[in-house]
């Protein structure tokens, strides 16, 4: 997974650690710093001068104020953490057997666990925050919406169960865009979070919807060995294909996508991180790439 902030991209390297990439020149991304604590990183969120990085059993808080020298400033070692989202002074962390953990990160060197919600034993694999709500993708129970207006007492308020394996969710303009591994991109009206309703769908049953990002009226879907598909979601009830950025010839599988401004950052398993200019959605063009060392 890759996230960006300013002139840097932060790459969660599943095998080695957290890589900090200078993207000030997108055509020539270069590694600036590397946080290696003998661990692989599965997910990361960035806020200010800190990256909140997830390994299999731990939450690492990494000071990135000096990108060339990232250092661990805080650490929590609990159970099977999977994904993280940060909002204000709180980190929301999903865990395999614990559900949702909430940490007060007012002092990054001393994160404090303030709440745990078991979520009825589900396994949330990804989390996104929008306003007072957390949206959790699960592998076995669909989408859960949790009221986090009081971070000390998160409360599950609804569940939209697709019956399938969900990979990720993003929320924009009262719609949740759900990457459903088995079927496709589901568009769910969440204007009333207590009663989510599917209103649109784009079929990816012929491949796998691995991840989704949204910018304005455009959705970007990572679709495995088919690369990146760009959809027009001006009418959420009728998403339509604009174009496809294919990486099949390179043998890579597109797992994650992150969009920042005119660029999409596409994480692949064997072809590294692709930087794609999507300013013209009809003609997405690769401008740079960064190969993750083996």
XYZ file of C-alpha atoms in Angstrom:
294
model
C 0.000 0.000 0.000
C 1.143 3.556 -0.702
C -0.036 6.899 0.712
C 1.294 10.342 -0.122
C 1.741 13.610 1.714
C 3.324 16.586 -0.019
C 6.503 15.601 -1.838
C 6.715 12.140 -0.318
C 5.094 8.761 -0.796
C 5.092 6.245 2.041
C 5.151 2.654 0.876
C 4.112 -0.191 3.173
C 6.522 -2.903 2.078
C 5.076 -6.242 3.170
C 8.515 -7.833 3.231
C 10.889 -5.230 4.606
C 9.450 -2.089 6.207
C 8.344 1.467 5.480
C 9.906 3.127 2.443
C 9.883 6.907 2.023
C 9.959 7.979 -1.613
C 10.674 11.493 -2.865
C 8.020 12.160 -5.546
C 8.760 15.858 -6.101
C 9.741 14.762 -9.612
C 7.147 12.072 -10.444
C 9.149 10.942 -13.471
C 12.090 10.101 -11.229
C 10.922 8.904 -7.799
C 13.817 8.119 -5.475
C 14.011 6.465 -2.087
C 14.766 9.052 0.584
C 14.508 7.009 3.760
C 13.710 3.547 5.050
C 12.291 2.341 8.359
C 13.269 -1.261 8.916
C 12.600 -2.747 12.315
C 12.959 -6.311 11.109
C 9.322 -6.294 10.047
C 7.071 -6.073 7.040
C 4.471 -3.295 6.957
C 0.945 -4.129 5.773
C -0.732 -0.730 6.087
C 0.150 2.879 6.846
C -1.514 6.222 7.493
C 0.236 9.590 7.620
C -0.623 12.628 9.719
C 1.689 15.592 10.150
C 5.195 14.426 10.990
C 4.187 10.857 11.783
C 3.380 7.673 9.943
C 1.238 5.101 11.731
C 2.404 1.740 10.395
C 0.932 -1.702 10.921
C 2.906 -4.917 11.128
C 1.354 -8.280 11.928
C 1.261 -7.761 15.670
C 2.143 -4.137 16.227
C 1.409 -0.489 15.653
C 4.550 1.548 15.000
C 4.490 5.338 15.183
C 7.316 6.639 13.029
C 8.667 10.190 13.165
C 9.201 11.340 9.559
C 10.174 14.946 10.261
C 13.558 13.992 8.794
C 12.521 11.819 5.822
C 16.046 10.507 5.344
C 16.114 9.266 8.933
C 12.697 7.930 10.036
C 12.697 6.850 13.669
C 10.243 4.981 15.846
C 8.734 7.205 18.498
C 5.837 5.070 19.720
C 4.908 1.394 19.753
C 2.014 -0.866 20.724
C 2.309 -4.650 20.753
C -1.054 -6.354 20.939
C -2.977 -8.804 18.748
C -2.935 -9.268 14.966
C -3.385 -5.716 13.763
C -4.465 -5.403 10.135
C -5.284 -1.815 9.095
C -5.149 1.746 10.428
C -6.869 5.083 9.867
C -6.067 8.328 11.662
C -8.492 11.130 12.428
C -7.619 14.065 14.669
C -5.934 12.807 17.820
C -7.091 9.229 17.358
C -5.856 6.159 15.543
C -8.450 3.555 14.644
C -6.885 0.131 14.242
C -8.551 -3.084 13.106
C -7.466 -6.388 14.565
C -8.212 -9.953 13.547
C -9.780 -11.206 16.764
C -10.461 -7.952 18.563
C -12.429 -5.914 16.037
C -11.737 -2.196 16.404
C -9.184 -0.600 18.724
C -9.090 3.150 19.323
C -5.897 4.858 20.497
C -5.408 8.387 21.771
C -2.336 9.618 19.885
C -2.214 13.119 21.359
C 1.289 12.152 22.447
C 2.728 10.023 19.629
C 5.443 8.663 21.884
C 2.801 7.277 24.230
C -0.307 5.976 22.392
C -3.063 5.064 24.842
C -5.738 2.450 24.173
C -9.077 4.072 25.033
C -11.668 1.745 23.509
C -12.175 -1.726 22.088
C -15.219 -2.876 20.133
C -15.320 -6.594 19.321
C -17.792 -5.957 16.470
C -19.416 -9.305 17.208
C -16.266 -11.216 16.339
C -15.959 -10.068 12.731
C -12.578 -9.640 11.024
C -12.270 -6.114 9.583
C -9.488 -5.880 7.013
C -9.693 -2.218 6.077
C -11.016 0.982 7.580
C -11.798 4.472 6.374
C -13.032 7.460 8.370
C -15.569 9.977 7.100
C -16.945 12.526 9.544
C -18.312 10.838 12.647
C -18.279 7.377 11.122
C -15.829 4.569 10.492
C -16.492 2.247 7.573
C -15.004 -1.219 7.872
C -14.535 -3.768 5.100
C -14.600 -7.397 6.216
C -13.832 -10.729 4.619
C -16.850 -12.449 6.062
C -19.599 -9.999 6.984
C -19.747 -7.148 4.467
C -19.479 -3.483 5.426
C -19.885 -2.265 9.001
C -20.558 1.355 9.884
C -19.461 2.466 13.350
C -20.355 5.743 15.051
C -17.099 7.215 16.393
C -18.447 10.614 17.443
C -17.327 9.553 20.918
C -13.996 7.772 20.316
C -14.125 6.395 23.852
C -17.298 4.495 23.009
C -17.497 3.441 19.340
C -20.886 2.014 18.465
C -21.824 -0.208 15.540
C -24.923 1.242 13.885
C -25.381 -0.795 10.693
C -24.141 -3.606 8.506
C -24.458 -4.048 4.750
C -23.651 -7.684 4.037
C -22.771 -8.501 0.440
C -21.993 -12.097 1.344
C -18.607 -11.641 -0.253
C -14.984 -10.869 0.544
C -14.545 -7.078 0.694
C -11.162 -5.431 0.209
C -11.630 -1.725 0.845
C -14.101 1.144 1.153
C -13.849 4.849 0.428
C -16.582 7.391 1.134
C -17.320 10.494 -0.930
C -20.409 12.729 -1.100
C -22.641 10.405 0.910
C -21.674 7.325 -1.090
C -19.511 4.401 -0.046
C -17.511 2.836 -2.864
C -16.830 -0.775 -1.960
C -14.246 -3.006 -3.641
C -15.971 -6.396 -3.578
C -13.369 -9.034 -4.422
C -15.864 -11.521 -5.885
C -18.256 -9.287 -7.780
C -17.139 -5.715 -8.478
C -17.481 -2.128 -7.353
C -20.537 -1.553 -5.197
C -21.850 1.972 -4.676
C -23.854 2.354 -1.496
C -25.893 5.351 -0.387
C -24.879 6.146 3.210
C -26.627 9.494 3.644
C -28.440 7.654 6.439
C -25.631 5.582 7.977
C -28.142 3.488 9.895
C -29.669 2.264 6.646
C -27.102 1.835 3.838
C -28.618 1.013 0.443
C -26.872 -0.157 -2.716
C -27.685 2.121 -5.656
C -24.978 1.322 -8.214
C -22.711 -1.507 -9.333
C -19.908 -2.150 -11.820
C -19.226 -5.777 -12.674
C -15.726 -7.128 -12.035
C -16.714 -10.769 -11.653
C -14.266 -11.549 -14.487
C -11.323 -10.317 -12.407
C -10.930 -9.000 -8.839
C -11.695 -5.564 -7.416
C -8.656 -5.168 -5.172
C -8.944 -1.508 -4.125
C -10.722 1.750 -4.944
C -9.978 5.464 -4.719
C -12.285 8.361 -5.582
C -11.512 11.880 -6.762
C -14.391 14.143 -7.729
C -16.628 12.327 -10.196
C -14.073 9.654 -10.966
C -13.395 6.280 -9.350
C -10.097 4.437 -9.745
C -10.245 0.679 -9.270
C -7.219 -1.601 -8.934
C -8.234 -4.776 -10.742
C -5.469 -7.308 -10.213
C -3.567 -8.363 -13.328
C -5.739 -6.004 -15.382
C -4.172 -2.944 -13.811
C -6.206 0.188 -13.173
C -9.702 0.954 -14.427
C -11.075 4.500 -14.389
C -14.834 4.968 -14.003
C -17.146 7.939 -14.416
C -19.335 8.122 -11.295
C -21.107 11.384 -12.097
C -24.269 9.307 -11.854
C -23.489 6.907 -8.972
C -26.371 4.663 -9.957
C -24.773 4.078 -13.358
C -20.948 4.003 -13.208
C -19.369 3.794 -16.661
C -15.901 2.809 -17.833
C -13.728 5.664 -19.108
C -10.418 3.908 -19.672
C -8.040 1.179 -18.581
C -4.365 1.388 -17.611
C -3.053 -2.113 -18.246
C -0.005 -3.658 -16.547
C -0.625 -7.202 -17.778
C 2.425 -7.176 -20.062
C 4.681 -6.640 -17.032
C 3.199 -9.545 -15.144
C 2.297 -7.428 -12.125
C -0.884 -7.549 -10.071
C -2.362 -4.198 -9.001
C -3.290 -4.475 -5.352
C -3.803 -0.889 -4.168
C -4.428 2.563 -5.587
C -4.031 6.010 -4.021
C -4.936 9.224 -5.838
C -3.440 12.612 -5.025
C -4.098 15.500 -7.398
C -3.336 14.538 -10.990
C -1.505 11.331 -10.102
C -2.582 7.827 -9.201
C -0.110 5.662 -7.286
C -0.628 2.022 -8.145
C 0.941 -0.607 -5.886
C 1.758 -3.900 -7.553
C 3.274 -7.147 -6.392
C 6.139 -7.487 -8.879
C 6.209 -4.229 -10.835
C 6.697 -1.869 -7.892
C 4.773 1.387 -7.569
C 3.489 2.924 -10.782
C 2.918 6.682 -10.920
C 0.178 7.378 -13.448
C -0.902 10.780 -14.720
C -4.705 10.667 -14.639
C -5.350 14.356 -15.371
C -6.960 13.122 -18.601
C -8.975 10.088 -17.476
C -9.442 9.053 -21.101
C -5.694 8.614 -21.493
C -3.939 7.603 -18.285
C -0.174 7.640 -18.821
C 2.611 6.198 -16.692
C 5.136 8.920 -15.864
C 7.335 7.122 -13.354
C 7.804 3.991 -11.304
C 9.642 2.805 -8.236
C 10.776 -0.808 -8.022
C 10.655 -2.238 -4.527
C 13.907 -4.117 -3.804
C 13.420 -7.852 -3.262
